[in-house]
């Protein structure tokens, strides 16, 4: 047994805007119905930020809660990674704004752009900083105000997304170097830019000089999701030697209930192990995994030693999986 550094999750937190918008509410602005949205996606409600709430506000609130639960002072954080596709400004990074809101002045802070896979990307990047000893304590935040990039006249997309933020505090701790260790055990990241046109935003500072709106070929995204996500999950299981039925909690990116059920069935994960928040939050992109992890924590479903599987796929395509022990 070789002593290794692992990224142990010390705390989790979340923050949602107060305003809740129901399927019924949306049926008043676009030609849709509660029945269609629930049947096709599993979504019932979503939280939508008001004009005064920015991505950094949501992210900083989630980070503060995670820090309090971890019992770690913000001044001891030396890495902040914020996964977001809806930054406050084109620059500086939202992570740097959150750094200042938390009163953190050391280390580095930067954003990660992998859309819905952003949190999985952020965890993997922070894990690599911690494992190599470059940083000691990291905040990984997923924060989005996706409502700002939705085309509110397009019923095929505007009903699916919501706003929110979640965060975890990671700390580098010496472990034994076995699969029974606490912390992040295996990560996999993938991307394939050939699929850009299936899910993208039709604007940008470097092209149209506008922010743009989300465009999606939902049927095609759906077609790729189960196979691509199952592939990276299986790789993390092979690397650690775990079987899918040994996973205690499955915390997927919350895009569509039919996708989540399909992945769990393909892998053989029991339905009661899936953490589902889609009905309450919709798809909150990079925020959805830490929001779901926070729900599981508050419901006492996460215990010391729990084996947790997280996965996501998003625009790019990007996709990835993280296997960790709480
Ligand atoms: N209300 C009522 N009818 C609608 C709505 C709506 N909100 N939206 C579309 N329809 C209609 C369509 O116009 C279509 O009508 P038609 O048959 O007369 O042409 C019909 O419903 C069926 O449309 P489909 O797109 O085929 O419906 P589908 O069953 O594929 O469900 C959905 C659509 C929910 C988008 C699904 O394809 C999906 O979830 N895909 C995956 C999306 C996803 O995971 N996105 C997140 C990726 S993460 C990221 O990076 C942002």
mmCIF file of C-alpha atoms and ligand atoms in Angstrom:
data_model
loop_
_atom_site.group_PDB
_atom_site.id
_atom_site.type_symbol
_atom_site.label_atom_id
_atom_site.label_comp_id
_atom_site.label_asym_id
_atom_site.label_seq_id
_atom_site.Cartn_x
_atom_site.Cartn_y
_atom_site.Cartn_z
ATOM 1 C CA UNK A 1 0.000 0.000 0.000
ATOM 2 C CA UNK A 2 1.340 3.405 -1.038
ATOM 3 C CA UNK A 3 0.152 6.569 0.704
ATOM 4 C CA UNK A 4 -1.461 8.874 -1.843
ATOM 5 C CA UNK A 5 -3.238 12.207 -1.731
ATOM 6 C CA UNK A 6 -6.955 12.011 -2.442
ATOM 7 C CA UNK A 7 -9.513 14.800 -2.855
ATOM 8 C CA UNK A 8 -11.926 14.228 0.011
ATOM 9 C CA UNK A 9 -15.317 15.970 -0.120
ATOM 10 C CA UNK A 10 -15.537 17.929 3.145
ATOM 11 C CA UNK A 11 -18.779 19.827 2.551
ATOM 12 C CA UNK A 12 -21.594 20.505 0.104
ATOM 13 C CA UNK A 13 -23.940 23.464 -0.288
ATOM 14 C CA UNK A 14 -26.533 24.824 -2.690
ATOM 15 C CA UNK A 15 -28.571 27.891 -3.479
ATOM 16 C CA UNK A 16 -31.705 28.369 -5.572
ATOM 17 C CA UNK A 17 -33.448 31.578 -6.606
ATOM 18 C CA UNK A 18 -36.694 32.129 -4.689
ATOM 19 C CA UNK A 19 -38.974 32.374 -7.735
ATOM 20 C CA UNK A 20 -40.517 29.041 -8.764
ATOM 21 C CA UNK A 21 -42.011 28.711 -12.242
ATOM 22 C CA UNK A 22 -44.345 25.760 -12.852
ATOM 23 C CA UNK A 23 -45.227 23.962 -16.075
ATOM 24 C CA UNK A 24 -48.646 25.553 -15.692
ATOM 25 C CA UNK A 25 -47.012 29.015 -15.650
ATOM 26 C CA UNK A 26 -45.092 28.205 -18.850
ATOM 27 C CA UNK A 27 -48.237 27.053 -20.622
ATOM 28 C CA UNK A 28 -49.348 30.691 -20.417
ATOM 29 C CA UNK A 29 -46.363 31.936 -22.447
ATOM 30 C CA UNK A 30 -45.751 29.104 -24.961
ATOM 31 C CA UNK A 31 -47.948 26.425 -26.533
ATOM 32 C CA UNK A 32 -47.217 23.609 -24.074
ATOM 33 C CA UNK A 33 -48.845 21.701 -21.228
ATOM 34 C CA UNK A 34 -47.935 20.278 -17.837
ATOM 35 C CA UNK A 35 -48.746 16.800 -19.190
ATOM 36 C CA UNK A 36 -46.350 17.122 -22.183
ATOM 37 C CA UNK A 37 -43.446 18.465 -20.106
ATOM 38 C CA UNK A 38 -43.853 15.849 -17.373
ATOM 39 C CA UNK A 39 -44.259 12.971 -19.782
ATOM 40 C CA UNK A 40 -41.308 13.903 -22.046
ATOM 41 C CA UNK A 41 -38.869 15.168 -19.394
ATOM 42 C CA UNK A 42 -40.063 14.543 -15.817
ATOM 43 C CA UNK A 43 -39.860 18.278 -15.013
ATOM 44 C CA UNK A 44 -42.604 19.955 -12.922
ATOM 45 C CA UNK A 45 -41.020 23.162 -11.570
ATOM 46 C CA UNK A 46 -37.844 25.171 -11.996
ATOM 47 C CA UNK A 47 -36.333 28.150 -10.131
ATOM 48 C CA UNK A 48 -35.723 31.298 -12.163
ATOM 49 C CA UNK A 49 -33.433 34.125 -11.030
ATOM 50 C CA UNK A 50 -34.806 37.656 -10.860
ATOM 51 C CA UNK A 51 -32.958 40.579 -12.505
ATOM 52 C CA UNK A 52 -30.900 41.267 -9.384
ATOM 53 C CA UNK A 53 -29.522 37.707 -9.032
ATOM 54 C CA UNK A 54 -26.365 36.914 -10.963
ATOM 55 C CA UNK A 55 -24.566 33.601 -11.420
ATOM 56 C CA UNK A 56 -21.891 34.764 -8.951
ATOM 57 C CA UNK A 57 -24.550 35.514 -6.293
ATOM 58 C CA UNK A 58 -25.966 31.994 -6.576
ATOM 59 C CA UNK A 59 -22.487 30.432 -6.656
ATOM 60 C CA UNK A 60 -21.155 32.424 -3.684
ATOM 61 C CA UNK A 61 -24.210 31.500 -1.566
ATOM 62 C CA UNK A 62 -23.752 27.795 -2.364
ATOM 63 C CA UNK A 63 -20.011 28.036 -1.647
ATOM 64 C CA UNK A 64 -20.604 29.721 1.728
ATOM 65 C CA UNK A 65 -22.928 26.913 2.814
ATOM 66 C CA UNK A 66 -20.426 24.261 1.691
ATOM 67 C CA UNK A 67 -17.618 26.018 3.627
ATOM 68 C CA UNK A 68 -19.693 26.239 6.824
ATOM 69 C CA UNK A 69 -20.583 22.541 6.597
ATOM 70 C CA UNK A 70 -16.939 21.661 5.938
ATOM 71 C CA UNK A 71 -15.858 23.763 8.929
ATOM 72 C CA UNK A 72 -13.263 25.439 6.696
ATOM 73 C CA UNK A 73 -12.474 29.151 6.731
ATOM 74 C CA UNK A 74 -12.611 30.771 3.265
ATOM 75 C CA UNK A 75 -9.072 32.085 3.786
ATOM 76 C CA UNK A 76 -7.818 28.490 3.717
ATOM 77 C CA UNK A 77 -9.151 27.918 0.179
ATOM 78 C CA UNK A 78 -6.394 28.032 -2.456
ATOM 79 C CA UNK A 79 -8.314 26.966 -5.574
ATOM 80 C CA UNK A 80 -11.750 27.968 -6.888
ATOM 81 C CA UNK A 81 -13.127 26.324 -10.009
ATOM 82 C CA UNK A 82 -16.495 27.598 -11.189
ATOM 83 C CA UNK A 83 -18.271 25.586 -13.863
ATOM 84 C CA UNK A 84 -20.659 27.834 -15.749
ATOM 85 C CA UNK A 85 -21.940 28.554 -19.242
ATOM 86 C CA UNK A 86 -23.674 31.713 -18.007
ATOM 87 C CA UNK A 87 -20.908 33.893 -16.514
ATOM 88 C CA UNK A 88 -21.802 37.318 -15.079
ATOM 89 C CA UNK A 89 -19.539 38.915 -17.657
ATOM 90 C CA UNK A 90 -17.497 37.722 -20.624
ATOM 91 C CA UNK A 91 -14.575 38.397 -18.302
ATOM 92 C CA UNK A 92 -13.369 38.301 -15.574
ATOM 93 C CA UNK A 93 -14.209 34.730 -14.689
ATOM 94 C CA UNK A 94 -17.193 34.278 -12.390
ATOM 95 C CA UNK A 95 -14.861 32.240 -10.136
ATOM 96 C CA UNK A 96 -12.762 35.364 -9.537
ATOM 97 C CA UNK A 97 -15.862 37.380 -8.613
ATOM 98 C CA UNK A 98 -16.893 34.615 -6.187
ATOM 99 C CA UNK A 99 -13.341 34.588 -4.801
ATOM 100 C CA UNK A 100 -13.689 38.257 -3.956
ATOM 101 C CA UNK A 101 -17.206 37.798 -2.497
ATOM 102 C CA UNK A 102 -15.823 35.103 -0.174
ATOM 103 C CA UNK A 103 -12.806 37.180 0.850
ATOM 104 C CA UNK A 104 -10.326 34.666 -0.579
ATOM 105 C CA UNK A 105 -7.071 36.242 -1.733
ATOM 106 C CA UNK A 106 -4.669 33.357 -2.247
ATOM 107 C CA UNK A 107 -4.340 30.636 -4.838
ATOM 108 C CA UNK A 108 -6.107 30.668 -8.197
ATOM 109 C CA UNK A 109 -9.699 30.991 -9.405
ATOM 110 C CA UNK A 110 -10.982 30.281 -12.904
ATOM 111 C CA UNK A 111 -14.069 29.188 -14.813
ATOM 112 C CA UNK A 112 -14.593 25.947 -16.675
ATOM 113 C CA UNK A 113 -16.806 25.883 -19.761
ATOM 114 C CA UNK A 114 -18.157 22.416 -20.459
ATOM 115 C CA UNK A 115 -21.861 23.336 -20.233
ATOM 116 C CA UNK A 116 -23.821 20.570 -18.459
ATOM 117 C CA UNK A 117 -20.653 18.504 -17.893
ATOM 118 C CA UNK A 118 -19.004 21.485 -16.205
ATOM 119 C CA UNK A 119 -19.217 20.176 -12.648
ATOM 120 C CA UNK A 120 -17.705 16.817 -13.598
ATOM 121 C CA UNK A 121 -14.957 18.697 -15.478
ATOM 122 C CA UNK A 122 -14.429 21.013 -12.485
ATOM 123 C CA UNK A 123 -14.164 18.128 -10.022
ATOM 124 C CA UNK A 124 -11.648 16.364 -12.250
ATOM 125 C CA UNK A 125 -9.493 19.477 -12.690
ATOM 126 C CA UNK A 126 -9.525 20.279 -8.961
ATOM 127 C CA UNK A 127 -8.751 16.627 -8.165
ATOM 128 C CA UNK A 128 -5.651 16.827 -10.332
ATOM 129 C CA UNK A 129 -4.464 20.001 -8.563
ATOM 130 C CA UNK A 130 -5.023 18.386 -5.142
ATOM 131 C CA UNK A 131 -3.520 14.979 -5.946
ATOM 132 C CA UNK A 132 -0.304 16.575 -7.174
ATOM 133 C CA UNK A 133 -0.017 18.826 -4.125
ATOM 134 C CA UNK A 134 -0.434 22.061 -6.118
ATOM 135 C CA UNK A 135 -3.449 23.054 -3.992
ATOM 136 C CA UNK A 136 -4.668 21.952 -0.573
ATOM 137 C CA UNK A 137 -8.306 23.000 -0.380
ATOM 138 C CA UNK A 138 -10.547 23.648 -3.358
ATOM 139 C CA UNK A 139 -14.027 24.949 -3.936
ATOM 140 C CA UNK A 140 -15.724 23.433 -6.973
ATOM 141 C CA UNK A 141 -18.866 25.336 -7.891
ATOM 142 C CA UNK A 142 -21.520 24.727 -10.537
ATOM 143 C CA UNK A 143 -23.586 27.888 -11.018
ATOM 144 C CA UNK A 144 -25.981 28.901 -13.774
ATOM 145 C CA UNK A 145 -28.561 31.476 -14.766
ATOM 146 C CA UNK A 146 -29.613 29.520 -17.844
ATOM 147 C CA UNK A 147 -32.886 31.451 -18.013
ATOM 148 C CA UNK A 148 -30.839 34.328 -19.529
ATOM 149 C CA UNK A 149 -29.803 32.327 -22.620
ATOM 150 C CA UNK A 150 -33.179 30.702 -23.302
ATOM 151 C CA UNK A 151 -35.375 31.691 -26.202
ATOM 152 C CA UNK A 152 -38.621 32.144 -24.296
ATOM 153 C CA UNK A 153 -40.613 31.756 -27.509
ATOM 154 C CA UNK A 154 -39.133 28.294 -28.268
ATOM 155 C CA UNK A 155 -41.272 25.716 -26.467
ATOM 156 C CA UNK A 156 -38.889 22.888 -27.336
ATOM 157 C CA UNK A 157 -36.133 24.319 -25.094
ATOM 158 C CA UNK A 158 -37.459 26.948 -22.677
ATOM 159 C CA UNK A 159 -39.478 24.421 -20.656
ATOM 160 C CA UNK A 160 -36.443 22.251 -19.875
ATOM 161 C CA UNK A 161 -34.017 24.498 -17.995
ATOM 162 C CA UNK A 162 -33.697 26.330 -14.675
ATOM 163 C CA UNK A 163 -31.293 28.400 -12.552
ATOM 164 C CA UNK A 164 -29.327 27.478 -9.425
ATOM 165 C CA UNK A 165 -25.952 26.679 -7.917
ATOM 166 C CA UNK A 166 -24.209 24.013 -5.890
ATOM 167 C CA UNK A 167 -20.708 23.679 -4.487
ATOM 168 C CA UNK A 168 -18.365 21.251 -2.772
ATOM 169 C CA UNK A 169 -15.236 21.798 -0.702
ATOM 170 C CA UNK A 170 -12.448 19.340 -1.492
ATOM 171 C CA UNK A 171 -9.421 18.803 0.729
ATOM 172 C CA UNK A 172 -6.248 16.888 -0.129
ATOM 173 C CA UNK A 173 -5.867 14.138 2.466
ATOM 174 C CA UNK A 174 -3.400 11.236 2.650
ATOM 175 C CA UNK A 175 -5.124 7.912 1.979
ATOM 176 C CA UNK A 176 -3.893 4.328 1.540
ATOM 177 C CA UNK A 177 -4.031 4.203 -2.246
ATOM 178 C CA UNK A 178 -6.731 1.521 -2.387
ATOM 179 C CA UNK A 179 -10.256 1.552 -3.751
ATOM 180 C CA UNK A 180 -11.567 1.669 -0.161
ATOM 181 C CA UNK A 181 -10.094 5.175 0.290
ATOM 182 C CA UNK A 182 -12.242 8.237 0.903
ATOM 183 C CA UNK A 183 -12.298 10.908 -1.792
ATOM 184 C CA UNK A 184 -12.275 10.912 -5.568
ATOM 185 C CA UNK A 185 -11.321 7.427 -6.806
ATOM 186 C CA UNK A 186 -11.647 7.720 -10.594
ATOM 187 C CA UNK A 187 -12.533 10.344 -13.181
ATOM 188 C CA UNK A 188 -13.158 10.269 -16.935
ATOM 189 C CA UNK A 189 -13.602 13.269 -19.242
ATOM 190 C CA UNK A 190 -14.503 13.129 -22.915
ATOM 191 C CA UNK A 191 -15.495 15.567 -25.649
ATOM 192 C CA UNK A 192 -16.244 15.401 -29.366
ATOM 193 C CA UNK A 193 -16.653 18.696 -31.201
ATOM 194 C CA UNK A 194 -18.248 17.063 -34.222
ATOM 195 C CA UNK A 195 -21.573 17.282 -32.367
ATOM 196 C CA UNK A 196 -21.510 21.050 -31.786
ATOM 197 C CA UNK A 197 -24.543 21.720 -33.975
ATOM 198 C CA UNK A 198 -26.819 19.502 -31.891
ATOM 199 C CA UNK A 199 -26.598 21.726 -28.807
ATOM 200 C CA UNK A 200 -25.136 25.237 -28.788
ATOM 201 C CA UNK A 201 -25.754 28.931 -28.151
ATOM 202 C CA UNK A 202 -26.088 30.992 -31.336
ATOM 203 C CA UNK A 203 -24.066 33.963 -30.122
ATOM 204 C CA UNK A 204 -20.757 34.885 -28.544
ATOM 205 C CA UNK A 205 -18.360 37.740 -27.840
ATOM 206 C CA UNK A 206 -15.974 36.527 -30.516
ATOM 207 C CA UNK A 207 -18.527 35.953 -33.268
ATOM 208 C CA UNK A 208 -21.853 37.783 -33.123
ATOM 209 C CA UNK A 209 -20.844 40.139 -30.268
ATOM 210 C CA UNK A 210 -24.092 39.081 -28.588
ATOM 211 C CA UNK A 211 -24.877 36.521 -25.902
ATOM 212 C CA UNK A 212 -27.221 34.449 -28.063
ATOM 213 C CA UNK A 213 -29.821 31.786 -27.299
ATOM 214 C CA UNK A 214 -29.655 28.073 -26.663
ATOM 215 C CA UNK A 215 -30.477 25.855 -29.643
ATOM 216 C CA UNK A 216 -30.928 22.119 -29.329
ATOM 217 C CA UNK A 217 -31.877 19.120 -31.388
ATOM 218 C CA UNK A 218 -33.355 17.317 -28.385
ATOM 219 C CA UNK A 219 -34.088 14.054 -30.169
ATOM 220 C CA UNK A 220 -30.465 13.711 -31.374
ATOM 221 C CA UNK A 221 -29.001 14.684 -27.986
ATOM 222 C CA UNK A 222 -31.219 12.035 -26.421
ATOM 223 C CA UNK A 223 -30.020 9.445 -28.927
ATOM 224 C CA UNK A 224 -26.343 9.942 -27.963
ATOM 225 C CA UNK A 225 -26.770 10.414 -24.211
ATOM 226 C CA UNK A 226 -27.280 6.923 -22.817
ATOM 227 C CA UNK A 227 -24.509 5.269 -24.828
ATOM 228 C CA UNK A 228 -21.890 7.987 -24.266
ATOM 229 C CA UNK A 229 -22.559 8.359 -20.542
ATOM 230 C CA UNK A 230 -22.681 4.608 -19.900
ATOM 231 C CA UNK A 231 -19.281 4.280 -21.611
ATOM 232 C CA UNK A 232 -17.427 6.641 -19.247
ATOM 233 C CA UNK A 233 -19.197 5.231 -16.192
ATOM 234 C CA UNK A 234 -18.104 1.717 -17.142
ATOM 235 C CA UNK A 235 -14.510 2.950 -17.495
ATOM 236 C CA UNK A 236 -14.498 4.322 -13.923
ATOM 237 C CA UNK A 237 -15.932 1.038 -12.656
ATOM 238 C CA UNK A 238 -13.321 -1.028 -14.511
ATOM 239 C CA UNK A 239 -10.520 1.211 -13.190
ATOM 240 C CA UNK A 240 -11.618 0.747 -9.567
ATOM 241 C CA UNK A 241 -12.877 -2.817 -9.844
ATOM 242 C CA UNK A 242 -16.348 -1.963 -8.568
ATOM 243 C CA UNK A 243 -19.556 -3.426 -9.975
ATOM 244 C CA UNK A 244 -22.475 -1.089 -10.696
ATOM 245 C CA UNK A 245 -24.560 -2.700 -7.932
ATOM 246 C CA UNK A 246 -21.928 -1.659 -5.347
ATOM 247 C CA UNK A 247 -22.672 2.030 -5.953
ATOM 248 C CA UNK A 248 -24.569 3.517 -2.997
ATOM 249 C CA UNK A 249 -25.775 6.694 -4.708
ATOM 250 C CA UNK A 250 -26.106 7.559 -8.373
ATOM 251 C CA UNK A 251 -26.092 11.348 -8.826
ATOM 252 C CA UNK A 252 -26.566 12.057 -12.522
ATOM 253 C CA UNK A 253 -26.796 15.359 -14.330
ATOM 254 C CA UNK A 254 -30.527 16.095 -14.356
ATOM 255 C CA UNK A 255 -31.476 16.557 -18.013
ATOM 256 C CA UNK A 256 -34.313 14.151 -18.657
ATOM 257 C CA UNK A 257 -35.898 11.447 -16.478
ATOM 258 C CA UNK A 258 -36.041 9.049 -19.406
ATOM 259 C CA UNK A 259 -32.256 9.407 -19.923
ATOM 260 C CA UNK A 260 -31.535 8.840 -16.210
ATOM 261 C CA UNK A 261 -33.763 5.799 -16.001
ATOM 262 C CA UNK A 262 -32.231 4.448 -19.221
ATOM 263 C CA UNK A 263 -28.648 4.764 -17.915
ATOM 264 C CA UNK A 264 -29.523 3.196 -14.544
ATOM 265 C CA UNK A 265 -31.243 0.292 -16.302
ATOM 266 C CA UNK A 266 -28.376 -0.252 -18.761
ATOM 267 C CA UNK A 267 -25.816 -0.302 -15.911
ATOM 268 C CA UNK A 268 -27.944 -2.214 -13.406
ATOM 269 C CA UNK A 269 -28.221 0.517 -10.744
ATOM 270 C CA UNK A 270 -31.313 0.038 -8.542
ATOM 271 C CA UNK A 271 -33.903 2.855 -8.945
ATOM 272 C CA UNK A 272 -33.827 3.702 -5.215
ATOM 273 C CA UNK A 273 -30.140 4.638 -5.528
ATOM 274 C CA UNK A 274 -30.808 7.383 -8.096
ATOM 275 C CA UNK A 275 -30.971 10.931 -6.755
ATOM 276 C CA UNK A 276 -33.639 12.730 -8.775
ATOM 277 C CA UNK A 277 -34.220 16.469 -8.462
ATOM 278 C CA UNK A 278 -35.278 17.112 -12.039
ATOM 279 C CA UNK A 279 -38.955 17.551 -11.130
ATOM 280 C CA UNK A 280 -38.080 20.457 -8.805
ATOM 281 C CA UNK A 281 -35.165 22.143 -10.601
ATOM 282 C CA UNK A 282 -35.367 21.247 -14.302
ATOM 283 C CA UNK A 283 -31.994 21.074 -16.060
ATOM 284 C CA UNK A 284 -29.693 23.529 -14.266
ATOM 285 C CA UNK A 285 -26.663 22.589 -16.403
ATOM 286 C CA UNK A 286 -23.411 22.669 -14.371
ATOM 287 C CA UNK A 287 -25.372 23.203 -11.146
ATOM 288 C CA UNK A 288 -27.506 20.080 -11.346
ATOM 289 C CA UNK A 289 -25.085 17.526 -9.857
ATOM 290 C CA UNK A 290 -24.061 19.571 -6.775
ATOM 291 C CA UNK A 291 -27.725 20.575 -6.273
ATOM 292 C CA UNK A 292 -28.666 16.874 -6.284
ATOM 293 C CA UNK A 293 -25.725 15.954 -4.043
ATOM 294 C CA UNK A 294 -26.877 18.641 -1.616
ATOM 295 C CA UNK A 295 -30.427 17.231 -1.590
ATOM 296 C CA UNK A 296 -29.081 13.751 -0.879
ATOM 297 C CA UNK A 297 -26.900 15.155 1.936
ATOM 298 C CA UNK A 298 -29.810 17.026 3.519
ATOM 299 C CA UNK A 299 -31.994 13.915 3.283
ATOM 300 C CA UNK A 300 -29.239 11.932 5.130
ATOM 301 C CA UNK A 301 -28.807 9.685 2.083
ATOM 302 C CA UNK A 302 -25.059 10.441 2.021
ATOM 303 C CA UNK A 303 -23.070 8.767 4.805
ATOM 304 C CA UNK A 304 -19.360 8.506 5.504
ATOM 305 C CA UNK A 305 -18.138 5.710 3.237
ATOM 306 C CA UNK A 306 -20.947 6.054 0.647
ATOM 307 C CA UNK A 307 -19.753 5.207 -2.867
ATOM 308 C CA UNK A 308 -21.089 7.966 -5.141
ATOM 309 C CA UNK A 309 -21.229 7.965 -8.918
ATOM 310 C CA UNK A 310 -21.677 11.290 -10.756
ATOM 311 C CA UNK A 311 -22.033 11.713 -14.513
ATOM 312 C CA UNK A 312 -23.024 14.292 -17.096
ATOM 313 C CA UNK A 313 -23.230 15.092 -20.777
ATOM 314 C CA UNK A 314 -23.573 18.529 -22.322
ATOM 315 C CA UNK A 315 -23.007 20.795 -25.291
ATOM 316 C CA UNK A 316 -19.863 20.123 -27.303
ATOM 317 C CA UNK A 317 -20.526 17.274 -26.829
ATOM 318 C CA UNK A 318 -18.707 16.991 -23.540
ATOM 319 C CA UNK A 319 -19.302 14.150 -21.103
ATOM 320 C CA UNK A 320 -17.704 12.519 -18.108
ATOM 321 C CA UNK A 321 -18.024 10.578 -14.869
ATOM 322 C CA UNK A 322 -16.579 10.774 -11.352
ATOM 323 C CA UNK A 323 -16.564 7.975 -8.783
ATOM 324 C CA UNK A 324 -15.957 9.122 -5.195
ATOM 325 C CA UNK A 325 -16.303 7.865 -1.643
ATOM 326 C CA UNK A 326 -17.822 10.341 0.848
HETATM 327 N N1 LIG B 1 -44.847 21.305 -25.455
HETATM 328 C C1 LIG B 1 -45.612 20.623 -26.319
HETATM 329 N N2 LIG B 1 -45.147 20.094 -27.462
HETATM 330 C C2 LIG B 1 -43.824 20.230 -27.707
HETATM 331 C C3 LIG B 1 -42.979 20.932 -26.835
HETATM 332 C C4 LIG B 1 -43.526 21.480 -25.680
HETATM 333 N N3 LIG B 1 -42.803 22.158 -24.766
HETATM 334 N N4 LIG B 1 -41.732 20.912 -27.354
HETATM 335 C C5 LIG B 1 -41.784 20.221 -28.495
HETATM 336 N N5 LIG B 1 -43.066 19.811 -28.713
HETATM 337 C C6 LIG B 1 -43.572 19.040 -29.824
HETATM 338 C C7 LIG B 1 -42.681 19.068 -31.050
HETATM 339 O O1 LIG B 1 -42.963 20.219 -31.810
HETATM 340 C C8 LIG B 1 -43.040 17.793 -31.731
HETATM 341 O O2 LIG B 1 -44.221 18.015 -32.465
HETATM 342 P P1 LIG B 1 -44.418 17.350 -33.920
HETATM 343 O O3 LIG B 1 -44.337 15.858 -33.695
HETATM 344 O O4 LIG B 1 -45.778 17.837 -34.316
HETATM 345 O O5 LIG B 1 -43.288 17.883 -34.747
HETATM 346 C C9 LIG B 1 -43.374 16.824 -30.608
HETATM 347 O O6 LIG B 1 -43.600 17.649 -29.454
HETATM 348 C C10 LIG B 1 -42.286 15.825 -30.295
HETATM 349 O O7 LIG B 1 -41.051 16.517 -30.210
HETATM 350 P P2 LIG B 1 -39.702 15.747 -29.927
HETATM 351 O O8 LIG B 1 -38.585 16.731 -29.916
HETATM 352 O O9 LIG B 1 -39.574 14.569 -30.845
HETATM 353 O O10 LIG B 1 -39.978 15.183 -28.467
HETATM 354 P P3 LIG B 1 -39.109 14.206 -27.610
HETATM 355 O O11 LIG B 1 -39.894 13.073 -27.150
HETATM 356 O O12 LIG B 1 -37.762 13.927 -28.243
HETATM 357 O O13 LIG B 1 -38.790 15.074 -26.302
HETATM 358 C C11 LIG B 1 -37.037 16.403 -25.354
HETATM 359 C C12 LIG B 1 -38.110 16.301 -26.413
HETATM 360 C C13 LIG B 1 -37.688 16.436 -23.970
HETATM 361 C C14 LIG B 1 -36.245 17.676 -25.578
HETATM 362 C C15 LIG B 1 -36.086 15.177 -25.436
HETATM 363 O O14 LIG B 1 -35.697 14.962 -26.765
HETATM 364 C C16 LIG B 1 -34.863 15.340 -24.587
HETATM 365 O O15 LIG B 1 -34.911 15.429 -23.383
HETATM 366 N N6 LIG B 1 -33.673 15.286 -25.199
HETATM 367 C C17 LIG B 1 -32.430 15.396 -24.479
HETATM 368 C C18 LIG B 1 -32.189 16.812 -24.152
HETATM 369 C C19 LIG B 1 -31.094 16.973 -23.192
HETATM 370 O O16 LIG B 1 -30.677 16.067 -22.491
HETATM 371 N N7 LIG B 1 -30.623 18.190 -23.124
HETATM 372 C C20 LIG B 1 -29.675 18.555 -22.173
HETATM 373 C C21 LIG B 1 -28.295 18.396 -22.630
HETATM 374 S S1 LIG B 1 -27.358 19.203 -21.491
HETATM 375 C C22 LIG B 1 -26.751 20.724 -22.030
HETATM 376 O O17 LIG B 1 -25.572 20.774 -22.348
HETATM 377 C C23 LIG B 1 -27.570 21.931 -22.081
#
